[in-house]
CSV table of C-alpha atoms and ligand atoms in Angstrom, one decimal:
chain,number,residue,atom,x,y,z
A,1,MET,CA,42.2,18.6,-6.5
A,2,ARG,CA,40.8,20.5,-3.5
A,3,LYS,CA,37.0,20.6,-3.4
A,4,GLU,CA,35.5,23.9,-3.4
A,5,HIS,CA,33.7,25.2,-0.3
A,6,LYS,CA,30.1,25.6,-0.4
A,7,THR,CA,28.6,29.0,-1.2
A,8,ILE,CA,28.1,31.1,1.9
A,9,GLY,CA,25.4,33.8,2.2
A,10,GLY,CA,22.9,34.8,-0.4
A,11,TYR,CA,19.3,34.4,0.1
A,12,ILE,CA,17.7,31.8,2.5
A,13,GLU,CA,16.4,28.8,0.6
A,14,LEU,CA,13.3,26.7,1.4
A,15,GLN,CA,13.8,25.0,4.7
A,16,LEU,CA,12.9,21.4,4.9
A,17,PRO,CA,13.1,19.2,8.0
A,18,GLU,CA,16.2,17.0,8.2
A,19,GLY,CA,16.0,13.4,9.0
A,20,GLN,CA,16.4,10.0,7.3
A,21,GLU,CA,14.9,8.5,4.4
A,22,HIS,CA,12.8,5.2,4.9
A,23,TYR,CA,15.1,3.1,2.6
A,24,PRO,CA,18.4,4.8,2.8
A,25,SER,CA,20.6,1.9,1.6
A,26,PHE,CA,18.4,1.1,-1.5
A,27,ILE,CA,19.2,2.2,-5.0
A,28,LYS,CA,17.7,5.6,-5.4
A,29,LEU,CA,16.1,6.3,-8.9
A,30,ASN,CA,13.8,8.8,-10.6
A,31,THR,CA,10.7,6.7,-11.1
A,32,GLY,CA,9.3,3.3,-10.3
A,33,ARG,CA,9.1,2.2,-14.0
A,34,ASN,CA,12.7,3.1,-14.4
A,35,ALA,CA,13.5,0.9,-11.3
A,36,LEU,CA,11.9,-1.9,-13.3
A,37,GLU,CA,14.2,-1.0,-16.3
A,38,TYR,CA,17.2,-1.1,-13.9
A,39,LEU,CA,16.3,-4.6,-12.9
A,40,LEU,CA,15.7,-5.7,-16.5
A,41,ARG,CA,19.0,-4.4,-17.6
A,42,ILE,CA,21.1,-6.0,-15.0
A,43,LYS,CA,19.3,-9.3,-14.8
A,44,LYS,CA,18.9,-9.6,-18.7
A,45,TYR,CA,15.6,-11.3,-18.5
A,46,THR,CA,14.2,-12.0,-22.0
A,47,LEU,CA,10.5,-12.3,-21.2
A,48,VAL,CA,8.2,-10.6,-18.7
A,49,TYR,CA,4.9,-12.0,-17.3
A,50,LEU,CA,2.9,-9.0,-16.3
A,51,PRO,CA,-0.5,-8.9,-14.7
A,52,TYR,CA,-3.4,-7.6,-16.9
A,53,PHE,CA,-4.3,-5.5,-13.8
A,54,THR,CA,-1.5,-3.0,-13.6
A,55,CYS,CA,-0.5,0.5,-14.8
A,56,GLU,CA,0.5,0.9,-18.5
A,57,VAL,CA,3.5,2.9,-17.7
A,58,LEU,CA,5.4,-0.3,-16.9
A,59,LEU,CA,5.4,-1.1,-20.5
A,60,GLU,CA,7.7,1.9,-21.1
A,61,PRO,CA,10.9,0.0,-20.1
A,62,LEU,CA,9.7,-3.1,-21.8
A,63,ARG,CA,9.3,-1.2,-25.1
A,64,ARG,CA,12.5,0.6,-24.6
A,65,LEU,CA,14.5,-2.6,-24.1
A,66,SER,CA,12.4,-4.5,-26.8
A,67,ILE,CA,11.7,-7.2,-24.1
A,68,PRO,CA,8.5,-9.2,-25.0
A,69,TYR,CA,5.8,-9.6,-22.4
A,70,ARG,CA,2.7,-11.8,-21.7
A,71,PHE,CA,-0.1,-11.0,-19.5
A,72,TYR,CA,-1.4,-13.3,-16.7
A,73,ARG,CA,-4.6,-13.1,-14.7
A,74,ILE,CA,-5.3,-12.6,-11.1
A,75,ASP,CA,-8.3,-14.2,-9.2
A,76,ARG,CA,-10.8,-12.6,-6.9
A,77,HIS,CA,-8.2,-12.4,-3.9
A,78,LEU,CA,-5.8,-10.5,-6.3
A,79,ASP,CA,-3.6,-13.6,-6.4
A,80,PRO,CA,-1.8,-14.5,-9.6
A,81,VAL,CA,-3.3,-17.4,-11.6
A,82,ILE,CA,0.0,-19.2,-12.6
A,83,ASP,CA,-1.3,-21.8,-15.0
A,84,PHE,CA,1.8,-21.6,-17.2
A,85,GLU,CA,5.5,-22.7,-16.8
A,86,LEU,CA,7.9,-19.8,-16.5
A,87,GLU,CA,10.7,-20.1,-19.1
A,88,GLU,CA,14.3,-20.1,-17.8
A,89,ASN,CA,15.1,-16.6,-18.7
A,90,ALA,CA,11.5,-15.2,-17.9
A,91,VAL,CA,10.5,-13.3,-15.0
A,92,LEU,CA,7.1,-12.8,-13.1
A,93,LEU,CA,6.2,-9.3,-12.0
A,94,TYR,CA,3.7,-9.1,-9.3
A,95,THR,CA,2.1,-6.0,-7.9
A,96,ASN,CA,1.5,-5.9,-4.1
A,97,TYR,CA,-2.0,-4.4,-4.7
A,98,PHE,CA,-2.9,-1.4,-2.5
A,99,GLY,CA,-0.3,-2.7,-0.1
A,100,ILE,CA,-2.5,-5.4,1.2
A,101,LYS,CA,-0.9,-8.5,-0.5
A,102,GLN,CA,2.2,-9.1,1.6
A,103,ASP,CA,1.1,-12.8,2.3
A,104,THR,CA,1.0,-13.4,-1.5
A,105,VAL,CA,4.4,-11.8,-1.9
A,106,HIS,CA,5.9,-14.2,0.7
A,107,GLU,CA,4.1,-17.2,-0.9
A,108,LEU,CA,5.6,-16.3,-4.4
A,109,SER,CA,9.0,-15.7,-3.0
A,110,ARG,CA,8.9,-19.4,-2.0
A,111,THR,CA,7.6,-20.8,-5.3
A,112,VAL,CA,8.8,-18.5,-8.2
A,113,LYS,CA,12.5,-18.3,-9.0
A,114,ASN,CA,12.6,-15.3,-11.1
A,115,LEU,CA,10.4,-12.7,-9.3
A,116,ILE,CA,10.1,-8.9,-9.3
A,117,ILE,CA,7.8,-7.2,-6.8
A,118,ASP,CA,6.1,-4.0,-7.7
A,119,ASN,CA,5.7,-2.2,-4.3
A,120,ALA,CA,4.7,1.1,-5.9
A,121,GLN,CA,1.4,0.6,-3.8
A,122,ALA,CA,3.2,-0.8,-0.8
A,123,PHE,CA,5.7,1.7,0.3
A,124,PHE,CA,5.8,0.5,3.9
A,125,HIS,CA,6.2,-3.2,3.2
A,126,PRO,CA,10.0,-4.1,3.3
A,127,PRO,CA,11.2,-6.4,0.6
A,128,VAL,CA,11.4,-10.2,1.2
A,129,THR,CA,15.1,-10.9,1.5
A,130,GLY,CA,16.6,-11.8,-1.9
A,131,VAL,CA,13.6,-10.8,-3.8
A,132,ASP,CA,14.0,-7.8,-6.3
A,133,THR,CA,11.5,-5.1,-5.3
A,134,PHE,CA,10.8,-1.6,-6.3
A,135,TYR,CA,8.9,1.3,-4.8
A,136,SER,CA,7.5,4.6,-6.2
A,137,CYS,CA,7.5,7.5,-3.8
A,138,ARG,CA,4.8,9.9,-5.2
A,139,LYS,CA,2.0,7.5,-4.6
A,140,PHE,CA,2.5,8.1,-0.8
A,141,PHE,CA,4.2,11.4,-0.2
A,142,GLY,CA,4.2,15.0,-1.7
A,143,VAL,CA,7.3,14.4,-4.2
A,144,PRO,CA,7.4,15.0,-7.9
A,145,ASP,CA,9.1,11.6,-8.3
A,146,GLY,CA,11.5,9.1,-6.8
A,147,ALA,CA,11.8,5.5,-6.5
A,148,TYR,CA,13.8,2.8,-4.4
A,149,LEU,CA,15.1,-0.5,-5.7
A,150,TYR,CA,16.2,-3.3,-3.5
A,151,THR,CA,18.2,-6.0,-5.1
A,152,GLU,CA,21.0,-8.4,-3.9
A,153,SER,CA,22.8,-8.1,-7.2
A,154,ASN,CA,26.1,-6.1,-7.0
A,155,THR,CA,25.8,-4.9,-10.7
A,156,ARG,CA,25.4,-1.2,-10.8
A,157,LEU,CA,24.4,1.1,-13.7
A,158,SER,CA,26.3,4.4,-13.9
A,159,LEU,CA,23.6,7.2,-14.0
A,160,GLU,CA,23.3,11.0,-13.9
A,161,SER,CA,21.0,12.7,-11.4
A,162,ASP,CA,17.6,13.7,-12.3
A,163,ILE,CA,16.4,17.3,-11.8
A,164,SER,CA,12.7,17.5,-10.7
A,165,VAL,CA,12.1,21.2,-9.9
A,166,TYR,CA,10.3,21.6,-13.2
A,167,ARG,CA,7.8,19.0,-12.3
A,168,PHE,CA,7.1,20.4,-8.9
A,169,SER,CA,4.3,23.1,-9.5
A,170,HIS,CA,1.3,20.9,-8.6
A,171,LEU,CA,2.9,20.3,-5.1
A,172,ILE,CA,3.0,23.9,-4.2
A,173,LYS,CA,0.1,25.1,-6.0
A,174,SER,CA,-2.1,22.8,-3.9
A,175,ILE,CA,-0.8,24.5,-0.8
A,176,ASP,CA,-1.2,28.1,-1.8
A,177,LEU,CA,-4.2,27.8,-4.0
A,178,SER,CA,-6.1,24.4,-3.8
A,179,ILE,CA,-5.6,20.9,-4.8
A,180,GLU,CA,-8.2,21.4,-7.6
A,181,THR,CA,-6.1,24.4,-8.8
A,182,GLY,CA,-2.9,22.2,-8.9
A,183,TYR,CA,-4.7,19.3,-10.7
A,184,HIS,CA,-4.0,20.5,-14.3
A,185,ASP,CA,-0.3,20.8,-13.3
A,186,TYR,CA,-0.4,17.4,-11.8
A,187,LEU,CA,-1.7,15.8,-15.2
A,188,LYS,CA,1.0,17.9,-17.0
A,189,ASN,CA,3.8,16.9,-14.9
A,190,ASN,CA,2.8,13.2,-15.1
A,191,ILE,CA,3.1,13.4,-18.8
A,192,ILE,CA,6.5,14.9,-18.5
A,193,LEU,CA,7.4,12.0,-16.3
A,194,GLY,CA,6.6,9.6,-19.1
A,195,ASN,CA,9.4,8.1,-21.1
A,196,ASN,CA,12.2,9.9,-19.1
A,197,PRO,CA,15.4,8.2,-19.1
A,198,ILE,CA,16.5,6.2,-16.1
A,199,LYS,CA,18.4,8.5,-13.7
A,200,LYS,CA,19.3,8.8,-10.1
A,201,MET,CA,16.7,10.3,-7.7
A,202,SER,CA,16.9,14.1,-7.8
A,203,VAL,CA,18.3,15.9,-4.8
A,204,LEU,CA,15.0,17.7,-4.2
A,205,SER,CA,12.9,14.5,-3.9
A,206,GLN,CA,15.6,13.0,-1.7
A,207,ARG,CA,15.6,16.1,0.6
A,208,ILE,CA,11.9,16.1,0.9
A,209,LEU,CA,11.9,12.3,1.6
A,210,SER,CA,14.6,12.8,4.3
A,211,GLY,CA,12.1,15.0,6.3
A,212,ILE,CA,9.1,12.8,6.5
A,213,ASN,CA,7.8,11.2,9.7
A,214,TYR,CA,7.3,7.8,8.4
A,215,GLU,CA,6.1,6.2,11.6
A,216,ASP,CA,3.2,8.7,11.8
A,217,CYS,CA,2.3,8.4,8.1
A,218,CYS,CA,2.2,4.6,8.4
A,219,SER,CA,0.1,4.5,11.6
A,220,ILE,CA,-2.4,7.0,10.4
A,221,ARG,CA,-2.8,4.9,7.2
A,222,ASN,CA,-3.5,1.8,9.4
A,223,ALA,CA,-6.0,3.5,11.6
A,224,ASN,CA,-8.0,4.9,8.7
A,225,PHE,CA,-7.8,1.6,6.8
A,226,GLN,CA,-9.2,-0.2,9.8
A,227,HIS,CA,-11.9,2.3,10.5
A,228,LEU,CA,-13.2,2.1,6.9
A,229,HIS,CA,-12.9,-1.7,6.8
A,230,GLN,CA,-15.0,-2.0,10.1
A,231,ALA,CA,-17.8,0.0,8.5
A,232,LEU,CA,-17.5,-1.0,4.8
A,233,GLY,CA,-16.0,-4.5,5.0
A,234,PRO,CA,-19.5,-6.2,5.3
A,235,ILE,CA,-20.5,-4.6,1.9
A,236,ASN,CA,-17.0,-4.9,0.2
A,237,GLN,CA,-16.8,-7.6,-2.5
A,238,LEU,CA,-13.1,-7.8,-2.1
A,239,PRO,CA,-11.9,-10.2,0.6
A,240,ILE,CA,-9.4,-8.5,2.9
A,241,ASN,CA,-7.2,-10.1,5.5
A,242,LEU,CA,-6.3,-7.2,8.0
A,243,VAL,CA,-3.3,-9.1,9.6
A,244,PRO,CA,-0.5,-8.5,7.2
A,245,ILE,CA,-1.5,-5.0,6.3
A,246,ASP,CA,0.9,-2.2,7.2
A,247,GLY,CA,0.7,1.3,5.8
A,248,PRO,CA,-1.6,0.5,2.8
A,249,MET,CA,-2.0,2.9,-0.1
A,250,VAL,CA,-5.9,3.2,-0.1
A,251,TYR,CA,-8.9,1.2,1.1
A,252,PRO,CA,-9.9,-0.8,-2.0
A,253,LEU,CA,-13.8,-1.0,-1.9
A,254,VAL,CA,-15.5,-3.0,-4.6
A,255,ILE,CA,-19.2,-2.6,-4.9
A,256,ASP,CA,-21.5,-3.5,-7.8
A,257,GLN,CA,-22.6,0.2,-8.5
A,258,SER,CA,-21.6,1.5,-11.8
A,259,ASP,CA,-22.1,5.1,-11.0
A,260,ALA,CA,-20.5,5.3,-7.7
A,261,ARG,CA,-17.1,6.7,-8.8
A,262,LYS,CA,-19.0,9.5,-10.7
A,263,GLU,CA,-21.1,10.3,-7.7
A,264,LEU,CA,-18.2,10.3,-5.2
A,265,ILE,CA,-16.3,12.6,-7.4
A,266,ALA,CA,-19.3,15.0,-7.7
A,267,LYS,CA,-19.3,15.1,-3.9
A,268,LYS,CA,-15.6,16.0,-4.0
A,269,ILE,CA,-14.3,12.6,-3.0
A,270,PHE,CA,-11.7,12.1,-5.7
A,271,VAL,CA,-11.3,8.3,-6.4
A,272,ALA,CA,-9.0,7.3,-9.3
A,273,THR,CA,-9.6,4.5,-11.7
A,274,TYR,CA,-6.9,1.7,-11.5
A,275,TRP,CA,-6.2,1.5,-14.4
A,276,PRO,CA,-8.0,2.8,-17.5
A,277,ASN,CA,-5.7,0.7,-19.7
A,278,VAL,CA,-6.9,-2.5,-18.2
A,279,LEU,CA,-10.2,-2.1,-20.0
A,280,GLU,CA,-8.4,-2.1,-23.2
A,281,TRP,CA,-6.0,-5.1,-22.3
A,282,ALA,CA,-8.6,-7.3,-20.6
A,283,SER,CA,-11.7,-8.5,-22.4
A,284,GLY,CA,-15.1,-7.7,-20.9
A,285,ASP,CA,-15.7,-11.0,-19.3
A,286,LEU,CA,-12.5,-11.0,-17.2
A,287,PHE,CA,-12.5,-10.2,-13.5
A,288,GLU,CA,-9.8,-7.6,-14.1
A,289,HIS,CA,-12.4,-5.6,-16.3
A,290,TYR,CA,-15.0,-5.8,-13.6
A,291,LEU,CA,-12.4,-4.8,-10.9
A,292,THR,CA,-11.4,-1.7,-12.9
A,293,ARG,CA,-14.9,-0.5,-13.4
A,294,HIS,CA,-16.1,-1.3,-9.8
A,295,LEU,CA,-13.1,-0.5,-7.6
A,296,LEU,CA,-13.3,2.6,-5.4
A,297,PRO,CA,-9.9,3.2,-3.9
A,298,LEU,CA,-10.7,5.3,-0.9
A,299,PRO,CA,-7.9,7.5,0.4
A,300,VAL,CA,-6.5,6.8,3.8
A,301,ASP,CA,-3.3,8.8,3.8
A,302,HIS,CA,-1.8,11.1,6.5
A,303,ARG,CA,-3.8,14.0,5.5
A,304,TYR,CA,-7.0,12.5,6.9
A,305,GLY,CA,-8.5,11.3,10.3
A,306,THR,CA,-11.5,9.8,11.7
A,307,ARG,CA,-13.9,12.5,10.7
A,308,ASP,CA,-12.9,12.2,7.1
A,309,MET,CA,-13.3,8.4,7.2
A,310,ASP,CA,-16.8,8.8,8.7
A,311,HIS,CA,-17.7,11.4,6.0
A,312,MET,CA,-16.6,8.9,3.4
A,313,ILE,CA,-18.5,6.1,4.9
A,314,LYS,CA,-21.7,8.1,5.0
A,315,THR,CA,-21.3,9.2,1.4
A,316,VAL,CA,-20.7,5.7,0.2
A,317,ARG,CA,-23.7,4.3,2.2
A,318,SER,CA,-25.9,7.1,0.7
A,319,LEU,CA,-25.1,5.6,-2.8
A,320,LEU,CA,-26.3,2.2,-1.9
B,401,PLP,C1,1.3,-0.4,-9.8
B,401,PLP,C2,2.3,0.6,-10.3
B,401,PLP,N1,3.6,0.3,-10.4
B,401,PLP,C3,4.4,1.1,-11.0
B,401,PLP,C4,4.1,2.5,-11.3
B,401,PLP,C5,5.2,3.4,-11.9
B,401,PLP,O1,5.6,4.3,-10.8
B,401,PLP,P1,6.3,5.7,-11.4
B,401,PLP,O2,5.3,6.6,-11.7
B,401,PLP,O3,7.1,6.1,-10.2
B,401,PLP,O4,7.2,5.2,-12.6
B,401,PLP,C6,2.8,2.9,-11.1
B,401,PLP,C7,2.3,4.3,-11.5
B,401,PLP,O5,2.8,5.1,-12.0
B,401,PLP,C8,1.8,1.9,-10.6
B,401,PLP,O6,0.6,2.3,-10.5
């Protein structure tokens, strides 16, 4: 059958810069959680070890596939405490926290046979060869959804494409109105993203991801992170090794100041809670509980420069 020629004429559509995606050869899916589902389906694991300290949406695929899970702990370096034997068909899921745990990812790849790396917070860290790794794009770029999956397995699921135009409003409202005006839509669109079936990445997200200058985004993140670390490193309770860090998601500042988050938000520095569900999963005496309450993830992304970092440093210091 002859393929129809594309439509010619009509109105002019939104123009997006043309270029290349950062991981063009990886499997392209609609969400990070569904990338995990993809892996679980093709690898047929029967038990998942999950850190207490992670996002609850990762439970969606486990529930959907009725795969049991057990929580494990992390230490003060955010490294996993593996004081258990992994069963033959079990897999360990580790999060490359804030994009600063590449060393641990390498170490685990040498010691753990069945391993999945969650690089949702570490977009710029390429996978370790042979280690199943997934990425979520919306934590780093202005896209409604999108995920990449790296696996050496040749098994492929047959999927239809997602459509993300109906989850897009917060991204354009923030430009024409303000980020605050778009926030309600952001929350609404987050809910719509929940329990979505596994699909291929939408054409819209792919087109946006093809027009990004990844080199710039990565180097801006590095410069901002280093700037914050130079000033706030001495008061940060979280030990940070700068060497393996490349394009981190945020600067994770941990200070023993219970009201700091509220005060920063009051001063229009929006710092999220990673993750509210951890307060339910982990008992009050666990490090994960403390971390969730005291972590201030300071933004370092491509929207900001040295002046913004200095403003955050000054504001944080005023809270001490
Ligand atoms: C650490 C982590 N992993 C995975 C995900 C899931 O990514 P997605 O929203 O693309 O499903 C999230 C958040 O949503 C996350 O915070």
